[in-house]
mmCIF file of C-alpha atoms in Angstrom:
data_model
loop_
_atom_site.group_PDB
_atom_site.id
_atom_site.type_symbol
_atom_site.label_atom_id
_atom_site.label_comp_id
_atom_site.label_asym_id
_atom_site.label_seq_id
_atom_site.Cartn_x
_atom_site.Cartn_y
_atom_site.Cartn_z
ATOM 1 C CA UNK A 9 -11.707 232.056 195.950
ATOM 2 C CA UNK A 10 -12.785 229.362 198.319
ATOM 3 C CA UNK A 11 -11.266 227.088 200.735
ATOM 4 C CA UNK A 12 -10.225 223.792 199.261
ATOM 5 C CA UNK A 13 -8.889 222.125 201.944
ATOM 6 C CA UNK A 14 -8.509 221.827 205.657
ATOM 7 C CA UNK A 15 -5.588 219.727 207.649
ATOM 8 C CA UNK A 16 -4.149 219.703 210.828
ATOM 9 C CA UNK A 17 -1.169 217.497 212.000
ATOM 10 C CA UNK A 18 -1.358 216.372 215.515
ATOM 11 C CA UNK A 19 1.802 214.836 215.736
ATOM 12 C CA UNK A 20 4.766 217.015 214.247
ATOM 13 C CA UNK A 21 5.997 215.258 211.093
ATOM 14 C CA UNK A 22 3.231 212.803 211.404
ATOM 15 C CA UNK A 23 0.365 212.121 209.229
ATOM 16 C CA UNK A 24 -2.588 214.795 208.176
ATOM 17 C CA UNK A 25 -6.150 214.525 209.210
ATOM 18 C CA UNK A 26 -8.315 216.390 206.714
ATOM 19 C CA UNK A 27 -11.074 218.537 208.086
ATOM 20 C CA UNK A 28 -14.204 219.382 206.871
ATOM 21 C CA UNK A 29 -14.392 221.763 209.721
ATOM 22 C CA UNK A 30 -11.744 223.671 211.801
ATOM 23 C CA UNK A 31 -12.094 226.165 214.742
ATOM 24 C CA UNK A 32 -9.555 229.011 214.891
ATOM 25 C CA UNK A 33 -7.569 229.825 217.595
ATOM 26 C CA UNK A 34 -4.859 232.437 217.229
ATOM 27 C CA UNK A 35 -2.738 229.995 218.073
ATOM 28 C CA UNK A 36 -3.479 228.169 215.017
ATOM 29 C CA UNK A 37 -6.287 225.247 214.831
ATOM 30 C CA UNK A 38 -6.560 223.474 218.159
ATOM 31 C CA UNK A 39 -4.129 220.318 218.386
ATOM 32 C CA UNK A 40 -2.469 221.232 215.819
ATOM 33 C CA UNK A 41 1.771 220.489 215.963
ATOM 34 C CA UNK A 42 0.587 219.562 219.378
ATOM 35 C CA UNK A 43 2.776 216.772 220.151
ATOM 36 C CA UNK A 44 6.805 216.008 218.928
ATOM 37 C CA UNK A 45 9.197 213.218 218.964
ATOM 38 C CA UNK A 46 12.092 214.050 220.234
ATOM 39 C CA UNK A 47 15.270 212.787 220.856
ATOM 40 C CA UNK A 48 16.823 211.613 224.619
ATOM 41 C CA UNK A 49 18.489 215.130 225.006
ATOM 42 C CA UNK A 50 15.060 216.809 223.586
ATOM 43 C CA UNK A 51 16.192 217.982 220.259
ATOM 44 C CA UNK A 52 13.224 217.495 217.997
ATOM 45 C CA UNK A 53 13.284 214.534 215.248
ATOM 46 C CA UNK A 54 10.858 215.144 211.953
ATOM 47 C CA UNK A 55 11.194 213.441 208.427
ATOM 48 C CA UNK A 56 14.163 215.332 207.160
ATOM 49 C CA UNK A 57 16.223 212.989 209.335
ATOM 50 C CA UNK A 58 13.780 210.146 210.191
ATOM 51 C CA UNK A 59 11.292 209.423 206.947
ATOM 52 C CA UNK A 60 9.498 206.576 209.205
ATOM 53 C CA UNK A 61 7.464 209.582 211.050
ATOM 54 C CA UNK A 62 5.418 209.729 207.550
ATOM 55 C CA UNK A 63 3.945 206.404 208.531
ATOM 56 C CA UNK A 64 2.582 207.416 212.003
ATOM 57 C CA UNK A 65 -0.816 207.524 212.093
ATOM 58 C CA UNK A 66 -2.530 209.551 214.922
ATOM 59 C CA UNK A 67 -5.997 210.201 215.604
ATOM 60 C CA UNK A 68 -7.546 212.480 218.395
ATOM 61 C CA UNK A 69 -9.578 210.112 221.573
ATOM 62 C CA UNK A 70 -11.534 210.715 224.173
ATOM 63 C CA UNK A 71 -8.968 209.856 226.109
ATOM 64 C CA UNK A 72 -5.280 210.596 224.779
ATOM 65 C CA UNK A 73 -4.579 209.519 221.332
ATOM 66 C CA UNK A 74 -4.328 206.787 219.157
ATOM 67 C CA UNK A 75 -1.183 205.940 217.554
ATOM 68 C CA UNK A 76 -0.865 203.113 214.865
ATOM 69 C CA UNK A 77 1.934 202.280 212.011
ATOM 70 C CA UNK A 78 0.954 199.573 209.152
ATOM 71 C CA UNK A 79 2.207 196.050 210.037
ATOM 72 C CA UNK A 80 3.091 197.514 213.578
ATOM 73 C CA UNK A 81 0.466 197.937 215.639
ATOM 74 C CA UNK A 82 -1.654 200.651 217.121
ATOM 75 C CA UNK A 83 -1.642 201.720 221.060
ATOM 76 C CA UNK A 84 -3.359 204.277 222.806
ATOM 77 C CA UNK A 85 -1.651 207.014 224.123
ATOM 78 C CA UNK A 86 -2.557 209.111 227.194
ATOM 79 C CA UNK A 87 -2.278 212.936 227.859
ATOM 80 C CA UNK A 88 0.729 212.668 230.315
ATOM 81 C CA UNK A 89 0.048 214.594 233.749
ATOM 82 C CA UNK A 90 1.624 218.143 233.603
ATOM 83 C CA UNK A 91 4.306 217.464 236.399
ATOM 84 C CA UNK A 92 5.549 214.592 233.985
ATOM 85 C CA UNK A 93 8.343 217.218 232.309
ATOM 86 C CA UNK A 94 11.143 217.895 229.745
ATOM 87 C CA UNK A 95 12.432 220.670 228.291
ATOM 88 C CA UNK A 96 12.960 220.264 224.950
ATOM 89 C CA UNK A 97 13.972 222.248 221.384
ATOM 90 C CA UNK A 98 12.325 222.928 217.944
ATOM 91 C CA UNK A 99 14.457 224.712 216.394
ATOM 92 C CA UNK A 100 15.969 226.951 218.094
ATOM 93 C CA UNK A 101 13.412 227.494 220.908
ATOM 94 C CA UNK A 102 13.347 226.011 223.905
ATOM 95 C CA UNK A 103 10.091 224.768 225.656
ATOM 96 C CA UNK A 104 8.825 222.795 228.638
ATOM 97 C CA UNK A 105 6.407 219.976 227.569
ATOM 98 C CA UNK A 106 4.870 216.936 229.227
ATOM 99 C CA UNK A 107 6.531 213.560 228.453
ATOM 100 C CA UNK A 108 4.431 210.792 227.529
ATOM 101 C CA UNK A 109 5.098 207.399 230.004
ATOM 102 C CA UNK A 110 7.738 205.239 229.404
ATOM 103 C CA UNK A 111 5.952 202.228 228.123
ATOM 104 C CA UNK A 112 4.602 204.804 224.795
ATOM 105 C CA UNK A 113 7.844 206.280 224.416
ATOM 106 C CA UNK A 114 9.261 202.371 224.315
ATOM 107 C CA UNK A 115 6.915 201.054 221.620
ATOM 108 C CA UNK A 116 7.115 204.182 219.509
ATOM 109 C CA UNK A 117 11.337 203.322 219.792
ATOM 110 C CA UNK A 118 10.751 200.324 218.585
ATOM 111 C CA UNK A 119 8.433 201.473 215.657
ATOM 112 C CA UNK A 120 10.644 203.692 214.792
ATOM 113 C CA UNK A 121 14.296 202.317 215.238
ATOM 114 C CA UNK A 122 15.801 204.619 217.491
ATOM 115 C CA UNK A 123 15.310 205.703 220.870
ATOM 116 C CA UNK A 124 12.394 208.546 221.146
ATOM 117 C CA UNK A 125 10.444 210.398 223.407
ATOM 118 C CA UNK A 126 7.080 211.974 223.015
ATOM 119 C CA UNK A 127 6.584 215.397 223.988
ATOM 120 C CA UNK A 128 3.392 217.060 224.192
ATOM 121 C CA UNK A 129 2.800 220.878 224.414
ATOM 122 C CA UNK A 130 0.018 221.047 227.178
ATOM 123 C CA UNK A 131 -1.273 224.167 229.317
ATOM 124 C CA UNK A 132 1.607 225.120 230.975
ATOM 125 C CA UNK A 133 3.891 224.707 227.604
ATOM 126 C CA UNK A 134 4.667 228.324 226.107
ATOM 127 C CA UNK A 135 5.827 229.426 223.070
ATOM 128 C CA UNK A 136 5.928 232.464 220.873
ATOM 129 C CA UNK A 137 6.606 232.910 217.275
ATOM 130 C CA UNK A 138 9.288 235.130 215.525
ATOM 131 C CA UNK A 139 8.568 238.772 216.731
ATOM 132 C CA UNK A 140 10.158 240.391 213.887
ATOM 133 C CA UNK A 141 7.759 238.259 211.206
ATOM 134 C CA UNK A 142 4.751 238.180 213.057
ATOM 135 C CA UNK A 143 4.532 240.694 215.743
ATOM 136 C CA UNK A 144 4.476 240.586 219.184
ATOM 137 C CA UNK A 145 3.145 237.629 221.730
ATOM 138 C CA UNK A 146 1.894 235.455 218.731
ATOM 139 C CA UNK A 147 1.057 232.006 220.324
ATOM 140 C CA UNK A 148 2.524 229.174 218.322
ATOM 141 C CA UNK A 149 2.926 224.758 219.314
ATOM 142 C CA UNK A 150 5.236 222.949 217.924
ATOM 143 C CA UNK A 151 4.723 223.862 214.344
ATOM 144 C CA UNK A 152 8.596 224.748 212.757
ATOM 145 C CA UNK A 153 7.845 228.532 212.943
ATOM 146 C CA UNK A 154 4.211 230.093 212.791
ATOM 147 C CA UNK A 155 0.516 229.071 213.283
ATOM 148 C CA UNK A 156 -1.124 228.577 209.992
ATOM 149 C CA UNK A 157 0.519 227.404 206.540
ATOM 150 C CA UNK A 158 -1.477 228.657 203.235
ATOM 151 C CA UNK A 159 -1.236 227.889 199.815
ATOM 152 C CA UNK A 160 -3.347 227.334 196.597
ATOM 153 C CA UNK A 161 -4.010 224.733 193.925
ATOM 154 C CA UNK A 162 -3.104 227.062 191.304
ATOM 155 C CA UNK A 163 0.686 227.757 192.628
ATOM 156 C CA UNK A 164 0.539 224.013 192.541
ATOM 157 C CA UNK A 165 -0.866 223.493 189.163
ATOM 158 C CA UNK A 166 2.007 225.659 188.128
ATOM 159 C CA UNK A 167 4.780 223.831 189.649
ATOM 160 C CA UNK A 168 3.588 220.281 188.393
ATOM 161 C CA UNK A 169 3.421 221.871 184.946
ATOM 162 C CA UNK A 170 7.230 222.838 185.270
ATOM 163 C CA UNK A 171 7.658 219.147 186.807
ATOM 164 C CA UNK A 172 5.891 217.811 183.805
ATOM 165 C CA UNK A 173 7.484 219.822 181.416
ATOM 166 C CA UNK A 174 10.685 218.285 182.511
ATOM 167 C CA UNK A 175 9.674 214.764 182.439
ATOM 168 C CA UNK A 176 10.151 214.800 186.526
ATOM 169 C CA UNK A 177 6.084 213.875 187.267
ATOM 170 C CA UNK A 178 3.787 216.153 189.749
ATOM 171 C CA UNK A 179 3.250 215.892 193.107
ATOM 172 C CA UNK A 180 0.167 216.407 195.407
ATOM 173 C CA UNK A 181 -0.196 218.995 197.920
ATOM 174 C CA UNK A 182 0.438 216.962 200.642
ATOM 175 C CA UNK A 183 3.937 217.060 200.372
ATOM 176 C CA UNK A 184 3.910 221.148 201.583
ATOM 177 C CA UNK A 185 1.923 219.997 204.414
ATOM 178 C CA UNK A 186 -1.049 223.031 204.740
ATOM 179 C CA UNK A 187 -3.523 223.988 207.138
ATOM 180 C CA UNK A 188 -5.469 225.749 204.794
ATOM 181 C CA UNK A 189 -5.687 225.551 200.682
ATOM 182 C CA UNK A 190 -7.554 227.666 198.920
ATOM 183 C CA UNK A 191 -9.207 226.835 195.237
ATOM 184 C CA UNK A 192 -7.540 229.802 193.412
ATOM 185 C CA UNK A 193 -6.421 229.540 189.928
ATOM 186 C CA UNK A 194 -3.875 232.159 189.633
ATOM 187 C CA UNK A 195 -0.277 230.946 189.935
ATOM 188 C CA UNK A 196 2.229 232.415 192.433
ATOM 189 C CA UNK A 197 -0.381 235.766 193.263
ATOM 190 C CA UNK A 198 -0.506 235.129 197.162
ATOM 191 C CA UNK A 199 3.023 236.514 196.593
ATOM 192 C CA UNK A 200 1.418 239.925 196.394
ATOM 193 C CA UNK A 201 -1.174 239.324 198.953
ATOM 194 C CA UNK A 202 -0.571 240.830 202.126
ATOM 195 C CA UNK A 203 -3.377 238.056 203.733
ATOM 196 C CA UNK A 204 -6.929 236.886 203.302
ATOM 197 C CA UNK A 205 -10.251 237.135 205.420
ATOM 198 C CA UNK A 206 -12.275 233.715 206.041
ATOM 199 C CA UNK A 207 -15.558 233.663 207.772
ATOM 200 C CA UNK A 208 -14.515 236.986 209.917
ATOM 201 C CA UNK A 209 -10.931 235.854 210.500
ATOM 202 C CA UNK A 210 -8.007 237.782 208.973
ATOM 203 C CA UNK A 211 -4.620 236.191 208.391
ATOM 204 C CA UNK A 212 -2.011 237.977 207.963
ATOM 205 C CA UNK A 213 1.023 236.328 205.925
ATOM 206 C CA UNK A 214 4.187 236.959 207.383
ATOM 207 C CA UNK A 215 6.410 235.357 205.906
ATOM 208 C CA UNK A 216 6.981 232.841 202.686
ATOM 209 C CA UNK A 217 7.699 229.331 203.488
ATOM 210 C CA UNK A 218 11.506 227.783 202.475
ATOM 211 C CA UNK A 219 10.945 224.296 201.705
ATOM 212 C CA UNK A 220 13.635 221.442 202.278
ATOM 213 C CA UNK A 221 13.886 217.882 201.535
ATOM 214 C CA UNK A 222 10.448 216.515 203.075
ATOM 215 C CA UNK A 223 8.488 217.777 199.919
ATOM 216 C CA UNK A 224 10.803 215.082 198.466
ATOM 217 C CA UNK A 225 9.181 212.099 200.392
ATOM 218 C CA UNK A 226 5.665 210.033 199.700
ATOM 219 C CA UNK A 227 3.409 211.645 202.850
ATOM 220 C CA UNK A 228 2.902 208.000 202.977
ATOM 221 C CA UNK A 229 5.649 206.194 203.210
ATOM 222 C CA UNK A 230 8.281 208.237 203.772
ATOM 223 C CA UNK A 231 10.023 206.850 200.905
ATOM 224 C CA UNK A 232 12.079 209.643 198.379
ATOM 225 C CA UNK A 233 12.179 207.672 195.299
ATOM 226 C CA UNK A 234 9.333 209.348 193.540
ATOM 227 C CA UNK A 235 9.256 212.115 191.927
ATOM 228 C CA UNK A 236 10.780 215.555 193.510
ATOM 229 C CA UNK A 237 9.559 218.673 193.312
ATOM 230 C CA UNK A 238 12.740 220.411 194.248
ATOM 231 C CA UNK A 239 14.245 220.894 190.677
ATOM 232 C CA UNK A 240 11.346 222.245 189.247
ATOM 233 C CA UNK A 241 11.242 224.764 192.691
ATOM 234 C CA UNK A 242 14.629 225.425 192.086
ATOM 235 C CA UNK A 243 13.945 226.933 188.091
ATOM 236 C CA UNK A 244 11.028 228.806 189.435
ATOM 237 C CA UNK A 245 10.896 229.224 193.009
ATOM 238 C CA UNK A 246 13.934 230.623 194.215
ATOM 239 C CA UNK A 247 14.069 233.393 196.832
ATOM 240 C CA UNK A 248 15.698 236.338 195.897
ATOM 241 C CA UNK A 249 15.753 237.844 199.164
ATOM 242 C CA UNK A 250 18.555 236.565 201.319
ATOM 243 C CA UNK A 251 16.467 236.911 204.470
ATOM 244 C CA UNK A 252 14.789 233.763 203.635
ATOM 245 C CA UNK A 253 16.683 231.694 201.294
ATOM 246 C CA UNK A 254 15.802 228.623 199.445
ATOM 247 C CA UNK A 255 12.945 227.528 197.179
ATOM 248 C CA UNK A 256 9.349 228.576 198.560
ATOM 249 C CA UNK A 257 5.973 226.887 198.673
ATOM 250 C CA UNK A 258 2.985 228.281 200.504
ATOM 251 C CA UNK A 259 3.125 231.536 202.863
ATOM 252 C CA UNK A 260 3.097 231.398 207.031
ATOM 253 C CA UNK A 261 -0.402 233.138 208.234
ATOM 254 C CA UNK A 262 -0.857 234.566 211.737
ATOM 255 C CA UNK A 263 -4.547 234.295 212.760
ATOM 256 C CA UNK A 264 -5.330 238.011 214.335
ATOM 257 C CA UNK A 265 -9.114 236.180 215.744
ATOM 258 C CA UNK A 266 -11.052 233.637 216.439
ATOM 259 C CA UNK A 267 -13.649 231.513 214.949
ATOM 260 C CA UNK A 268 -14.737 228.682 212.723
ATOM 261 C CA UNK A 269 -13.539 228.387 208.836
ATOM 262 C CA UNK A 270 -15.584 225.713 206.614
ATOM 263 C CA UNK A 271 -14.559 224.395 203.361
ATOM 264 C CA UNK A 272 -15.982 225.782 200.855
ATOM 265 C CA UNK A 273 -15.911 229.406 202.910
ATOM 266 C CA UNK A 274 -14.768 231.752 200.730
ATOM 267 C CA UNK A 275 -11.627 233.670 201.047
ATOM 268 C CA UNK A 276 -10.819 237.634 200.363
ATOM 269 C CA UNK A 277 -7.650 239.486 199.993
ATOM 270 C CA UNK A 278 -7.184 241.996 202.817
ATOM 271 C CA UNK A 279 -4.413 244.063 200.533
ATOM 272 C CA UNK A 280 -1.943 244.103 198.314
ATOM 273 C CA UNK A 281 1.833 244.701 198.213
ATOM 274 C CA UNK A 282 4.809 244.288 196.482
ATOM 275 C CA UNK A 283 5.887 240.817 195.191
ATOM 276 C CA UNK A 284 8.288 238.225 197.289
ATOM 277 C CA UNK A 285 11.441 238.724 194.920
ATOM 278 C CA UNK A 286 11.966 235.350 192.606
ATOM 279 C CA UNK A 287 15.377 234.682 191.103
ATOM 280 C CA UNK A 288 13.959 232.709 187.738
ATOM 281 C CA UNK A 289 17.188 230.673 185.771
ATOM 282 C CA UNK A 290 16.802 231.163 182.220
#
């Protein structure tokens, strides 16, 4: 088993960069989920309510960060000073970040038809990740719960063959949005896996990932009238544990070190448990 793929997402709900490369932080890979639009009160904004954010483009700069949208422009964005704060909300947690100037926030509004700000989580933003799922004083940005997201192109092989089956199409895997993919054949079996190990580094996975309506949009685009791979999650992917309902895609990792991870490294199981419980319709 070997990794297949590397991605990080600088801007939450934004566009992936693929990596051929990726240090390891046990925060997660550095810059990743590391800056948010939010709304004028804070409250985060990502594609389940605005599907334009699939058509931000942002790439890493010397200085700052360059933004660009097809048929829109491109500007470049600077790290904001740290006294240059707002306290804003990703769910339910709270956190101080650094606001980008007005003039960014102003041509991202107008990109994006509605009034935004851009939050970034710098040095002095904290945040820590569900204790009771990952442990204690886990590190995490802006990322909707935890540091890493896993899953493999067998799991996905499986669910386009359901999708296919049903005349709905297939999807790729950029609609689940991972850090990390790993070229394993077997469908569904990180369900018993209780993590891997890649070049030294052992994640744990804490915690299968509920998927919502974004898996539904082109990681393009934006747009939702392709096809969905939310029926075909919904025969065969259906929690059966109440604690995390939903259909699931992918597992949430918790780096326990540091390092670099390569594609191609390959991956090991660190144990085995019991199965996620599946409710399957007939």
């Amino acid at each position: 088993m070997k990794v297949a793929e590397l991605n990080f997402y600088p801007l939450k709900s934004g566009r992936g960069i693929s990596l051929d490369e990726a240090a390891m932080t046990l925060a997660g890979i550095p810059g990743d989920r590391k800056m948010m639009v939010v709304d004028p009160s804070g409250q985060f904004i990502t594609q389940r309510e605005l599907q334009e954010l699939a058509q931000v483009e942002v790439e890493p700069r010397d200085v700052g960060y360059r933004f660009a949208v097809e048929g829109k422009g491109e500007i470049l964005v600077a790290v904001p000073p740290t006294d240059r704060r707002m306290d804003v909300v990703v769910w339910k947690s709270p956190v101080s970040a650094a606001v980008a100037d007005d003039g960014a926030n102003a041509i991202l509004s107008t990109w994006l038809g509605r009034e935004v700000k851009l939050a970034f989580f710098d040095e002095k933003a904290e945040r820590i990740a569900s204790a009771e799922w990952a442990g204690p004083d886990t590190p995490v940005t802006f990322a909707d719960g935890y540091q890493v997201l896993v899953t493999t192109t067998g799991s996905l092989a499986a669910l386009n063959a359901d999708m296919v089956k049903n005349g709905e199409g297939s999807v790729g895997m950029d609609r689940f949005r991972p850090n990390i993919v790993l070229d394993h054949d077997g469908a569904w079996d990180e369900d018993n896996w209780e993590g891997i190990e890649i070049a030294g580094i052992r994640f744990d996975f804490v915690k299968p990932c509920a998927r919502c309506i974004m898996t539904t949009q082109d990681q393009q685009t934006g747009s939702r009238e392709g096809p969905s791979p939310i029926p075909a999650m919904g025969r065969i992917r259906m929690s059966g544990d109440r604690r995390v309902p939903g259909p699931l895609f992918g597992w949430n990792a918790v780096p326990r070190g540091e390092g670099t991870i390569r594609l191609g490294d390959a991956a090991t199981i660190t144990g085995m448990r019991d199965a996620w419980a599946i409710k399957r319709r007939a």
